PDB file of C-alpha atoms in Angstrom:
ATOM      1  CA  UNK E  19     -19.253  14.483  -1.325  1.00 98.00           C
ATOM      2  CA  UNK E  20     -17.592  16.985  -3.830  1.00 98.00           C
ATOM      3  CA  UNK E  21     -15.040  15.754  -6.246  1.00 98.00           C
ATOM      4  CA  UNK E  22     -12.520  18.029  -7.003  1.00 98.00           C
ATOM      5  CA  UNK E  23     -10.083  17.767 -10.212  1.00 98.00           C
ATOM      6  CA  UNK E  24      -7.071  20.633  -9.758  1.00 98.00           C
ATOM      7  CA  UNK E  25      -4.566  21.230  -7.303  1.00 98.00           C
ATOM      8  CA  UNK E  26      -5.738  25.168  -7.159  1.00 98.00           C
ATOM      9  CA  UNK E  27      -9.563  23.647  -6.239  1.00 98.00           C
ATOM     10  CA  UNK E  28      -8.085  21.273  -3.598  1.00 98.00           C
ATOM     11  CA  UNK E  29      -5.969  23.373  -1.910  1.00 98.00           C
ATOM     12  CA  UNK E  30      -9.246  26.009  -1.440  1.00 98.00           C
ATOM     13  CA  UNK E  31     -11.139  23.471  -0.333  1.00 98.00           C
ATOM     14  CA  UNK E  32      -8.186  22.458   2.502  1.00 98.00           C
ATOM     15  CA  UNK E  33      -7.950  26.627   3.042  1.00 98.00           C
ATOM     16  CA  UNK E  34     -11.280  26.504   3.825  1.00 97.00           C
ATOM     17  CA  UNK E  35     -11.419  23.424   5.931  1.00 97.00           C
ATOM     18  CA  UNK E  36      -8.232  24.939   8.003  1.00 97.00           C
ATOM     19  CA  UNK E  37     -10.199  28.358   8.485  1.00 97.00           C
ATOM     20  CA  UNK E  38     -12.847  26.347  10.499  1.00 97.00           C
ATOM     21  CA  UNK E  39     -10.173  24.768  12.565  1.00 97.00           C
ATOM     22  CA  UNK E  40     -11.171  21.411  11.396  1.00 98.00           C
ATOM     23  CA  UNK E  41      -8.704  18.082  11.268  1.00 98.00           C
ATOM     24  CA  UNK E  42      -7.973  16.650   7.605  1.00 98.00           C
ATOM     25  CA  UNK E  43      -7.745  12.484   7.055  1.00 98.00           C
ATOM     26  CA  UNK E  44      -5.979  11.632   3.530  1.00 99.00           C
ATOM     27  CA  UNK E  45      -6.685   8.245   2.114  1.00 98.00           C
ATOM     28  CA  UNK E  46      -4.242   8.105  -1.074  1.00 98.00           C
ATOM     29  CA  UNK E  47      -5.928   5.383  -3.663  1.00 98.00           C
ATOM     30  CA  UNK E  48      -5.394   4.474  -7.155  1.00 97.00           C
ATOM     31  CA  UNK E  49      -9.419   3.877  -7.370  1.00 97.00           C
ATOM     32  CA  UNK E  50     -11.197   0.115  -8.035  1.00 96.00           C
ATOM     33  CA  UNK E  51     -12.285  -0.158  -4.102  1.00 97.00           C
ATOM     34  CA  UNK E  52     -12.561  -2.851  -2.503  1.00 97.00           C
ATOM     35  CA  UNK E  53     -13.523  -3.565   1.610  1.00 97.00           C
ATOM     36  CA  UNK E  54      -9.530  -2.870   1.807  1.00 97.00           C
ATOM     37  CA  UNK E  55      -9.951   0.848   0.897  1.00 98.00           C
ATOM     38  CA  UNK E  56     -13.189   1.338   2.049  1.00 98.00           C
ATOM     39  CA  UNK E  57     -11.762  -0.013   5.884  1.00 98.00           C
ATOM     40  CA  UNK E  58      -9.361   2.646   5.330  1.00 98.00           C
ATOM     41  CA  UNK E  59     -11.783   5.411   4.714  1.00 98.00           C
ATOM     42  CA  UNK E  60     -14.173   4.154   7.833  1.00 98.00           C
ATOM     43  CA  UNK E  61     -11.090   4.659  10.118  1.00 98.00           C
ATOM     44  CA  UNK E  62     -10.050   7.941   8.315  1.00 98.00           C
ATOM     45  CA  UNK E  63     -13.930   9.151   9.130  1.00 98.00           C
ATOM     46  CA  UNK E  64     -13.541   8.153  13.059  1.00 98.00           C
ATOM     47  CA  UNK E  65     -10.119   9.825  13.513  1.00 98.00           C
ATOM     48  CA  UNK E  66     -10.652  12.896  11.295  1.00 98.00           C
ATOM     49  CA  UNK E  67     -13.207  15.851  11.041  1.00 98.00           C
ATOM     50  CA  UNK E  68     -13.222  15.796   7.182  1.00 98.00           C
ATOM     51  CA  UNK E  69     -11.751  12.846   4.766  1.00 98.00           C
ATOM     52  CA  UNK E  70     -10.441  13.102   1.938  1.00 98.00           C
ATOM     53  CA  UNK E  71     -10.036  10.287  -0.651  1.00 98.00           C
ATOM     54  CA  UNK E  72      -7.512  10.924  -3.144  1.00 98.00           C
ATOM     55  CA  UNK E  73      -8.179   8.753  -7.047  1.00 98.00           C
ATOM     56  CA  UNK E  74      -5.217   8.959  -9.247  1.00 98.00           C
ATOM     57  CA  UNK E  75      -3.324   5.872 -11.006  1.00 98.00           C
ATOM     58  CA  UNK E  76       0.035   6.758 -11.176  1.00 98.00           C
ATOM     59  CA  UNK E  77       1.622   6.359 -14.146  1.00 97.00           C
ATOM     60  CA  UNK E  78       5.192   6.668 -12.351  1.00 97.00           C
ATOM     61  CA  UNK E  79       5.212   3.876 -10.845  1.00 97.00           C
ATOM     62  CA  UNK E  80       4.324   1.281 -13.044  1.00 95.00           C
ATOM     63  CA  UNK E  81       7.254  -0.114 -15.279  1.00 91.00           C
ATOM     64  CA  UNK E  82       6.859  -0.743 -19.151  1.00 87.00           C
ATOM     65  CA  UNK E  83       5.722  -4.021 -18.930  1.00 85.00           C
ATOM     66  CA  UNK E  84       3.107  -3.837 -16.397  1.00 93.00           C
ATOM     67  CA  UNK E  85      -0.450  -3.223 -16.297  1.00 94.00           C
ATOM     68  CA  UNK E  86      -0.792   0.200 -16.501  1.00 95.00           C
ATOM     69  CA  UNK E  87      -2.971   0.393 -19.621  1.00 94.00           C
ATOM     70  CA  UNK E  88      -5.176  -2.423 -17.991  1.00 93.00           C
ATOM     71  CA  UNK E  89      -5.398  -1.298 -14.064  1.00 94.00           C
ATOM     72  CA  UNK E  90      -8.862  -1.211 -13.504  1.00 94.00           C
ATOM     73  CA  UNK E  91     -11.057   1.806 -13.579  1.00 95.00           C
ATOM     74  CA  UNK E  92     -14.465   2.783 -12.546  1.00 96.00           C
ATOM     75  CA  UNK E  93     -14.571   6.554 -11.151  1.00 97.00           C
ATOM     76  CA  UNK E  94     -18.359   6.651 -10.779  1.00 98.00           C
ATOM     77  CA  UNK E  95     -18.462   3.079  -8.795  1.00 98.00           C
ATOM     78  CA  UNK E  96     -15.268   4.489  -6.399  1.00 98.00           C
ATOM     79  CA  UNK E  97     -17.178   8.023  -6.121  1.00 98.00           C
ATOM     80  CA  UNK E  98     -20.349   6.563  -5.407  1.00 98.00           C
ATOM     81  CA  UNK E  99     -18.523   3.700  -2.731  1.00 98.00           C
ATOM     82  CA  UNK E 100     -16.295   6.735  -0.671  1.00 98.00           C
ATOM     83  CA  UNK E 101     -19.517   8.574  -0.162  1.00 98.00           C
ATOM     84  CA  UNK E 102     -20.598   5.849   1.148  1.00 98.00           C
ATOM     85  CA  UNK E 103     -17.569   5.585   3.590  1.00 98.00           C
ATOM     86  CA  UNK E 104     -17.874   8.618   4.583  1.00 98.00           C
ATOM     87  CA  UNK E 105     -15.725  10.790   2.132  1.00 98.00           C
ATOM     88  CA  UNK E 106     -16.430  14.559   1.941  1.00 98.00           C
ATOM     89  CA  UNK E 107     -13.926  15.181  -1.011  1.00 98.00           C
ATOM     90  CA  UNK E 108     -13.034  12.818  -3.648  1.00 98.00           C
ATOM     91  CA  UNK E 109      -9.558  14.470  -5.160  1.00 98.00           C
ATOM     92  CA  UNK E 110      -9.325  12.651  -8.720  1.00 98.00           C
ATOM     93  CA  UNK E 111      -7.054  14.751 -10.689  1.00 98.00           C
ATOM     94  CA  UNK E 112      -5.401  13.860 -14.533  1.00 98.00           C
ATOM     95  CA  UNK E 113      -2.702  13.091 -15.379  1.00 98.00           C
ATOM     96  CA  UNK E 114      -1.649  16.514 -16.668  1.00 98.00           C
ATOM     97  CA  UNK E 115      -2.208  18.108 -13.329  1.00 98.00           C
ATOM     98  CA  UNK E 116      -0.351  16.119 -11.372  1.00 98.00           C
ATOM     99  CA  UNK E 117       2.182  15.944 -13.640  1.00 98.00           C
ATOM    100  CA  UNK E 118       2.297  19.006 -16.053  1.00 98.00           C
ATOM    101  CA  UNK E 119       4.336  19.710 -18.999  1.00 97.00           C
ATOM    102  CA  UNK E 120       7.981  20.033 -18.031  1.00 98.00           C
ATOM    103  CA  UNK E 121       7.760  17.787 -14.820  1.00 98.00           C
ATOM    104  CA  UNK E 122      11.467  16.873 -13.620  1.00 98.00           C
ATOM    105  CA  UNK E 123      11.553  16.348 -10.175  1.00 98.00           C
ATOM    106  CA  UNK E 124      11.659  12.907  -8.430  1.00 98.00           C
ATOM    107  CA  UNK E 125      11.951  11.797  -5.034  1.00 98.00           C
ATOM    108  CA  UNK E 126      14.130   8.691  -3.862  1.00 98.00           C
ATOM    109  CA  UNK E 127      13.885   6.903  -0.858  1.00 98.00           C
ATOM    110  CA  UNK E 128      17.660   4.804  -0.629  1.00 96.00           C
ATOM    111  CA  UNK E 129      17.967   1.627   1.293  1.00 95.00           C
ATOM    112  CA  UNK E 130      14.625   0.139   1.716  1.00 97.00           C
ATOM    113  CA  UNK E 131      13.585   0.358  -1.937  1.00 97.00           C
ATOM    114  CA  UNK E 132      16.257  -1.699  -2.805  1.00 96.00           C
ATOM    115  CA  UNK E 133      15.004  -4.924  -1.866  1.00 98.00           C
ATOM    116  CA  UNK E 134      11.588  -6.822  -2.425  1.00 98.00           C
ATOM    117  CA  UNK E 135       9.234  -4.881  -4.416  1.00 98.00           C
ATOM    118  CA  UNK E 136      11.672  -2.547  -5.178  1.00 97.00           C
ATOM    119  CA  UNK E 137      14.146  -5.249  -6.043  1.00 97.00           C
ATOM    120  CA  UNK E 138      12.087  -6.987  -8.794  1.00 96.00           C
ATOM    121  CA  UNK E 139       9.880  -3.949  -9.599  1.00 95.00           C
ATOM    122  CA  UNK E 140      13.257  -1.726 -10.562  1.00 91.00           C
ATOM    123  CA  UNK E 141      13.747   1.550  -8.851  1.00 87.00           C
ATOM    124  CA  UNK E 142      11.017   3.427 -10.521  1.00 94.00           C
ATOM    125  CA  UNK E 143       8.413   1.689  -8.572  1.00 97.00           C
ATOM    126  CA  UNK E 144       9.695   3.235  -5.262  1.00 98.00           C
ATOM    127  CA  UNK E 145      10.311   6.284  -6.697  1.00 98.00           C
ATOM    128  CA  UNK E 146       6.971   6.782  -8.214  1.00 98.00           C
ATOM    129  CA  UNK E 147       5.355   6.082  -5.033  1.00 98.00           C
ATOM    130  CA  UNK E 148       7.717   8.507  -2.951  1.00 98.00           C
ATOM    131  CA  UNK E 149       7.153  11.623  -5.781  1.00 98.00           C
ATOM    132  CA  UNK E 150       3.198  11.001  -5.858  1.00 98.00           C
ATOM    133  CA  UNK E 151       2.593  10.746  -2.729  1.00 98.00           C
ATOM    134  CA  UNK E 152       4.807  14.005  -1.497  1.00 98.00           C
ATOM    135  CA  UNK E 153       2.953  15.827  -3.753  1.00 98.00           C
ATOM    136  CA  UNK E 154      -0.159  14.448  -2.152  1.00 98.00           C
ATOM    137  CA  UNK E 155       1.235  15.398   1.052  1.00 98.00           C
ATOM    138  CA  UNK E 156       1.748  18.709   0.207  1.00 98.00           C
ATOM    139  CA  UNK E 157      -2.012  19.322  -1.838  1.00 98.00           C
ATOM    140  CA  UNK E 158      -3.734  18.415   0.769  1.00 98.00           C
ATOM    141  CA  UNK E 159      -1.669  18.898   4.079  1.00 98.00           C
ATOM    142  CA  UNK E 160      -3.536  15.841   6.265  1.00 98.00           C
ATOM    143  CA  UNK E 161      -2.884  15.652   9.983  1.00 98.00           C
ATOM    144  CA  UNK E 162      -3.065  11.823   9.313  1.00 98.00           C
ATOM    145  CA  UNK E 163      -2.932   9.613   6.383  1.00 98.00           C
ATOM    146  CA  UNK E 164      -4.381   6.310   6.039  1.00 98.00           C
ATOM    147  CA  UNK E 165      -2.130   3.496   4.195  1.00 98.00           C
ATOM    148  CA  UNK E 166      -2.847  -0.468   4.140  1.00 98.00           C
ATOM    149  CA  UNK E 167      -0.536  -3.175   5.620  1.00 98.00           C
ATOM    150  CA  UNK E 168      -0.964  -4.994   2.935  1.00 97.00           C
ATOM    151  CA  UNK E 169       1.352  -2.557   1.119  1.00 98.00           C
ATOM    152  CA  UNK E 170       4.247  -2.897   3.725  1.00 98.00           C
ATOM    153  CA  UNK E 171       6.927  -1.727   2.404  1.00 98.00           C
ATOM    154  CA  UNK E 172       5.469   1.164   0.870  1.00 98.00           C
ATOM    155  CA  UNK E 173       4.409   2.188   4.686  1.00 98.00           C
ATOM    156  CA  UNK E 174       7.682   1.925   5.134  1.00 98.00           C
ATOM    157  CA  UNK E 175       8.859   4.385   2.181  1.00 98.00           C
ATOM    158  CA  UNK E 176       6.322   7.013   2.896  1.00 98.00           C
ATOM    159  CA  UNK E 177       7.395   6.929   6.772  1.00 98.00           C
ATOM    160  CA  UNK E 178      10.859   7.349   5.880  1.00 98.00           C
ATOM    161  CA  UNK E 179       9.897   9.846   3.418  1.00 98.00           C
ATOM    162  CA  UNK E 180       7.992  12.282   5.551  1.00 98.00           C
ATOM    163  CA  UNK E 181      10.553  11.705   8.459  1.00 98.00           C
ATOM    164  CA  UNK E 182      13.414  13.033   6.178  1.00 98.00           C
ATOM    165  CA  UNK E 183      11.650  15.591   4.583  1.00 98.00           C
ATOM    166  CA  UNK E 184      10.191  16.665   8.151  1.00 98.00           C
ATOM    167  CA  UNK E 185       6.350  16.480   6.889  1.00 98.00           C
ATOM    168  CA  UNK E 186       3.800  17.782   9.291  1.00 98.00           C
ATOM    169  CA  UNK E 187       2.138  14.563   9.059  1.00 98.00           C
ATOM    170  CA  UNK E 188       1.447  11.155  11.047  1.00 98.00           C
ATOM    171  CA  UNK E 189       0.849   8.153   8.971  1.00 98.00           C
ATOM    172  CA  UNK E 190      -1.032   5.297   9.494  1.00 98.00           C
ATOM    173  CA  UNK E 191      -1.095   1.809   8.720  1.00 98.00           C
ATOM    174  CA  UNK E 192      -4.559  -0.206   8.806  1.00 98.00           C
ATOM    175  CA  UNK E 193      -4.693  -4.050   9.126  1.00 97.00           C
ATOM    176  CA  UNK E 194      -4.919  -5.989   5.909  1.00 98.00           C
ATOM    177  CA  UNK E 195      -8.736  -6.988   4.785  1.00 98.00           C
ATOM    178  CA  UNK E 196      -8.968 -10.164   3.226  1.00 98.00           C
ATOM    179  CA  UNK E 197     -11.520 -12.355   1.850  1.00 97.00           C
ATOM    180  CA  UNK E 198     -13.727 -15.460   3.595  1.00 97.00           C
ATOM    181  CA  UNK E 199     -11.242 -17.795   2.478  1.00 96.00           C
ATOM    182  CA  UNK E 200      -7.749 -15.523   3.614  1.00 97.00           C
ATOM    183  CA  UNK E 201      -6.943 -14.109   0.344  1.00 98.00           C
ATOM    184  CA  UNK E 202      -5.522 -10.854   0.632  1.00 98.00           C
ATOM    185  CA  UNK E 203      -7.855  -8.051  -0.895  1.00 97.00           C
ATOM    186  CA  UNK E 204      -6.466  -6.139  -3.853  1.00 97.00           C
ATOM    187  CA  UNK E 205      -7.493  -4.480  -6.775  1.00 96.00           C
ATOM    188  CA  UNK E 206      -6.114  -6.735  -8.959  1.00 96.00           C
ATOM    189  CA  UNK E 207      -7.777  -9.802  -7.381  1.00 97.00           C
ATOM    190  CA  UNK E 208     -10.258  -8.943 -10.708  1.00 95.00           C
ATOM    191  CA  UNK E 209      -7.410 -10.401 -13.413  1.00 96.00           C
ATOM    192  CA  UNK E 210      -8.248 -13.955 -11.592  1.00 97.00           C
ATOM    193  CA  UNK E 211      -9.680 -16.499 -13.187  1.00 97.00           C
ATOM    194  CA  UNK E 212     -11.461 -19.091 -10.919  1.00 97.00           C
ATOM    195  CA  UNK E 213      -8.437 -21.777 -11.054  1.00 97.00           C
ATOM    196  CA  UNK E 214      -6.312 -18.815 -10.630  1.00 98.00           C
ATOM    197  CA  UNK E 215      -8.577 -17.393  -7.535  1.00 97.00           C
ATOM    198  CA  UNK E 216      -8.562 -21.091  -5.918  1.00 97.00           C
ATOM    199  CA  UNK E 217      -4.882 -21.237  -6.265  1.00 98.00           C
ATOM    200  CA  UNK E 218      -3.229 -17.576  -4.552  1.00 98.00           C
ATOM    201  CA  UNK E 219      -5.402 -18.445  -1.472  1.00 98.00           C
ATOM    202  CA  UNK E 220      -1.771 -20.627  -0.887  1.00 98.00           C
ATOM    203  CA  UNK E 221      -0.067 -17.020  -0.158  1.00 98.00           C
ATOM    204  CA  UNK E 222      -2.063 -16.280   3.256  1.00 98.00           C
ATOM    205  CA  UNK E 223      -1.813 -20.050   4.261  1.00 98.00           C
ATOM    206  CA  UNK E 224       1.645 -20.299   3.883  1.00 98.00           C
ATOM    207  CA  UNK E 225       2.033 -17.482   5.693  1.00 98.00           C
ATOM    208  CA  UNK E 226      -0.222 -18.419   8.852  1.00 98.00           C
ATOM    209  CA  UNK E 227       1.820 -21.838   8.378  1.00 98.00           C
ATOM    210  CA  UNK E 228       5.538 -20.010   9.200  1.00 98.00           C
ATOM    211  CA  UNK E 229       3.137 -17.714  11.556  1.00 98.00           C
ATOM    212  CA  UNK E 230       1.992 -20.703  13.871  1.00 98.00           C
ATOM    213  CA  UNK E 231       5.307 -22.550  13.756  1.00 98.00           C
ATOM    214  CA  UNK E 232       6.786 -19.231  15.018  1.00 97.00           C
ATOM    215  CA  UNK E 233       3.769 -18.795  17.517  1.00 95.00           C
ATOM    216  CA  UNK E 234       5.165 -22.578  18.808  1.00 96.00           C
ATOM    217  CA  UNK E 235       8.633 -21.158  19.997  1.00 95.00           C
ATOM    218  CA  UNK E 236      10.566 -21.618  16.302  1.00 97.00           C
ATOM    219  CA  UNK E 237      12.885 -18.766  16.036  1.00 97.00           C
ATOM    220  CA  UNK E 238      15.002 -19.625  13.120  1.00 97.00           C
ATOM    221  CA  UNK E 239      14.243 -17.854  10.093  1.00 98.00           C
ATOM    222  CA  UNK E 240      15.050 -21.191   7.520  1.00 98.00           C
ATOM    223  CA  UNK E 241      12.571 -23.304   9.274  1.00 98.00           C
ATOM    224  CA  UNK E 242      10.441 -20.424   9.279  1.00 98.00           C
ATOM    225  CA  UNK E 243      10.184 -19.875   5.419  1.00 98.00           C
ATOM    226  CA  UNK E 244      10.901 -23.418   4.665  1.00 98.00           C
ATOM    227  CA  UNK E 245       7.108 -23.990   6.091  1.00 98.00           C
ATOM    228  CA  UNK E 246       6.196 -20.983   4.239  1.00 98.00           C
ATOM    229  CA  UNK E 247       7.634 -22.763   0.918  1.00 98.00           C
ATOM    230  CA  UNK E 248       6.273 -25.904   1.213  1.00 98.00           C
ATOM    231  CA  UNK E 249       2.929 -24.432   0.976  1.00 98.00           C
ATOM    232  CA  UNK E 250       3.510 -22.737  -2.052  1.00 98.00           C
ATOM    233  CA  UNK E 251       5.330 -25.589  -3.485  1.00 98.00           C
ATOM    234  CA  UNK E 252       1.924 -27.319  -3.100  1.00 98.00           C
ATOM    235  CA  UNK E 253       0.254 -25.097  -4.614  1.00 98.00           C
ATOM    236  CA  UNK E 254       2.426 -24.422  -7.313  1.00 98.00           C
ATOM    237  CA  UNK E 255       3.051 -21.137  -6.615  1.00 98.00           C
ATOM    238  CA  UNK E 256       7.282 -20.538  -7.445  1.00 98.00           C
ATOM    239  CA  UNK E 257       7.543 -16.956  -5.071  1.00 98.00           C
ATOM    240  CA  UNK E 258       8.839 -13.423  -6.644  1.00 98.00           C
ATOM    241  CA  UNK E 259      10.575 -13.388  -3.761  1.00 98.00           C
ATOM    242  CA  UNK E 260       9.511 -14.716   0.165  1.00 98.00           C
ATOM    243  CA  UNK E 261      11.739 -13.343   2.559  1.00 98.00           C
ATOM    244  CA  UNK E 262      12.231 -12.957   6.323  1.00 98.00           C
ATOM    245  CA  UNK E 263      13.493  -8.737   7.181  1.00 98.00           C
ATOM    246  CA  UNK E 264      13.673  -6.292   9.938  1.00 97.00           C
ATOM    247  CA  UNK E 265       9.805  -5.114  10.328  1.00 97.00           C
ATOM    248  CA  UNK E 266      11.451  -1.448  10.760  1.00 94.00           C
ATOM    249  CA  UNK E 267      14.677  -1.230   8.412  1.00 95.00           C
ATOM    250  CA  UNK E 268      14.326  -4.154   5.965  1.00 97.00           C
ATOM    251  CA  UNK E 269      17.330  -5.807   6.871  1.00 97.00           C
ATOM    252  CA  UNK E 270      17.205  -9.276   6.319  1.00 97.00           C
ATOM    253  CA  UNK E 271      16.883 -11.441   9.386  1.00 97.00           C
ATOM    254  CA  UNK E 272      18.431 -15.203  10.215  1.00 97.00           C
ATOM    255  CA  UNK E 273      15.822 -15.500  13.362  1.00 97.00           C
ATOM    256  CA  UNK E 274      13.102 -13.684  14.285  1.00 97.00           C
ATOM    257  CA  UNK E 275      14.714 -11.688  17.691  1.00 94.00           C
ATOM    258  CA  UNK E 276      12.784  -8.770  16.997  1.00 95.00           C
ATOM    259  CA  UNK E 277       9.949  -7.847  15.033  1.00 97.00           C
ATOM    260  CA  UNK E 278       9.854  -9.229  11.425  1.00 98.00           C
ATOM    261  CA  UNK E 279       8.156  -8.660   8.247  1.00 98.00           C
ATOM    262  CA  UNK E 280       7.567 -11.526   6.261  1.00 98.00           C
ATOM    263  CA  UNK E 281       7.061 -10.552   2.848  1.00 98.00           C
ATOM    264  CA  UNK E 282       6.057 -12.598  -0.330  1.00 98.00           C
ATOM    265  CA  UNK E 283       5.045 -12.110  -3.993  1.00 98.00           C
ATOM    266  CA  UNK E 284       3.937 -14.225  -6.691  1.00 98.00           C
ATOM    267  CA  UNK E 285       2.324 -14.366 -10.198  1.00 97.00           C
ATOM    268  CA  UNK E 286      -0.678 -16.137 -10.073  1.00 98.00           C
ATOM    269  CA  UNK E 287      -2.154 -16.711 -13.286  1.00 96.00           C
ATOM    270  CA  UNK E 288      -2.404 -13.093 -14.861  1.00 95.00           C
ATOM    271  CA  UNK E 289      -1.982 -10.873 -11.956  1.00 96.00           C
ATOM    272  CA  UNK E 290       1.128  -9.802  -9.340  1.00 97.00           C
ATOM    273  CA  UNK E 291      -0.013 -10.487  -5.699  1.00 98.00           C
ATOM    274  CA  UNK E 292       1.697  -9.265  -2.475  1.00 98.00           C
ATOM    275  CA  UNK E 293       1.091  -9.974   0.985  1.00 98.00           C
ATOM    276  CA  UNK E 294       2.828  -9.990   4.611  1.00 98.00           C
ATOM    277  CA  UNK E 295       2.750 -10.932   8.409  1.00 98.00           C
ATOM    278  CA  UNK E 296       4.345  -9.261  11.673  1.00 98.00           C
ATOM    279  CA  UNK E 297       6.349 -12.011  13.098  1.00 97.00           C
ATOM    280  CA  UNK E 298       7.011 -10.664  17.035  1.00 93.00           C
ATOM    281  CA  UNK E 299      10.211 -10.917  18.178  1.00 87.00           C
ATOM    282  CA  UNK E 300      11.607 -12.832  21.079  1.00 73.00           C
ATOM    283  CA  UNK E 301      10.297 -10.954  24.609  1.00 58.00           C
TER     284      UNK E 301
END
């Protein structure tokens, strides 16, 4: 695997790669893998002739008060893991290359970064996601890229964004990976501490708890996250936000007639944790 630091060296390496004919996978990261990114780079290997694993934290979107300074890093552990994946190119560029001296251009998906994350993250979250991962787009000009469901609404922001902007590019969202005992994996599973660990397994259960009641014929959306509630109410856990919305637009839903996303977030102990199910609509 050869890691490559500038946009002038990555964009060689994709000239080259094109001159052979060969199909590009992009898996965009902000590094501390876990079985969640590595999943994603496994499916980026079947479906691609060369992967590449992009490593960049970006500053953008994180707000003041969040935990940019302490987001975990480990280059040579991620390196060493997305070789192991099956990476050929690891593109971990600094912050001064990706965003130079004079950088003044920002990209803003409207509508469905106003709500959830986007609602209690401000609008530089969304935006900081939409401008990084354009520019990713256009560095490294993947046939596919590989995005977590985990992350659902920022699937949604980076479809929207490279159907507007008419990006040669199909994205791809991988199911969520999650621990023995449901938890969601994320990087910042590592702020934890074991009462805190014990305690946000509550998110995937009161999911699967709205999940099965809607698997036994319940269509109505307040039944549906009152279920959800009462499982984080037992746990302790007072949501961010949990909410019932359109799996496709974000619009929020009174029953599920269609496709849903149900979406929650939560503090749990020191860390932010997100996670989601795909609630089918009525056949």
């Amino acid at each position: 695997m050869r890691i490559v630091r500038t946009v002038s060296d990555m964009r060689a390496a994709v000239r080259a790669v094109r001159a052979e004919g060969a199909s590009i996978g992009l898996v965009p990261t902000m590094g501390a893998f876990h079985e969640g990114h590595l999943s994603l780079m496994r499916r980026a290997r079947e479906a691609s002739d060369v992967v590449v694993v992009s490593l960049f934290v970006n500053p953008t979107q994180f707000g003041a008060n969040e935990d940019l300074g302490s987001y975990p890093r480990d280059e040579a552990r991620d390196a060493a893991l997305a070789e192991e994946a099956g990476a050929d190119i690891l593109f971990a560029p600094p912050v001064s290359e990706m965003y130079p001296d004079g950088f003044a251009t920002t990209i803003h998906v409207s509508g469905i970064t106003d709500v959830l994350c986007g609602a209690h993250r401000g609008p530089h979250h969304f935006d900081g996601v939409a401008t990084v991962v354009a520019k990713l787009l256009s560095i490294v000009t993947p046939d596919v890229a590989f995005f977590g469901q985990k992350d659902a609404q920022q699937v949604l922001v980076v479809r929207r964004l490279v159907r507007d902007l008419d990006l040669p590019v199909r994205i791809e969202a991988c199911p969520i990976v999650r621990e023995p005992d449901g938890l969601a994996m994320s990087s910042r599973n590592v702020y934890l501490d074991a009462a805190a660990r014990a305690q946000a397994t509550a998110l995937n259960r009161a999911l699967t708890a709205a999940e099965d009641l809607a698997a036994r014929g319940e269509r109505d959306g307040a039944a549906l996250l009152a279920a959800a509630r009462s499982v984080l109410a037992d746990a302790g856990i007072e949501p961010e936000y949990l909410e019932l919305r359109d799996a496709e637009h974000l619009r929020p839903l009174l029953r599920v007639d269609r496709d849903a996303l149900l979406a929650v977030a939560a503090r749990v102990g020191a860390a932010r944790l997100i996670d989601n199910r795909i609630l089918k609509g009525e056949s």
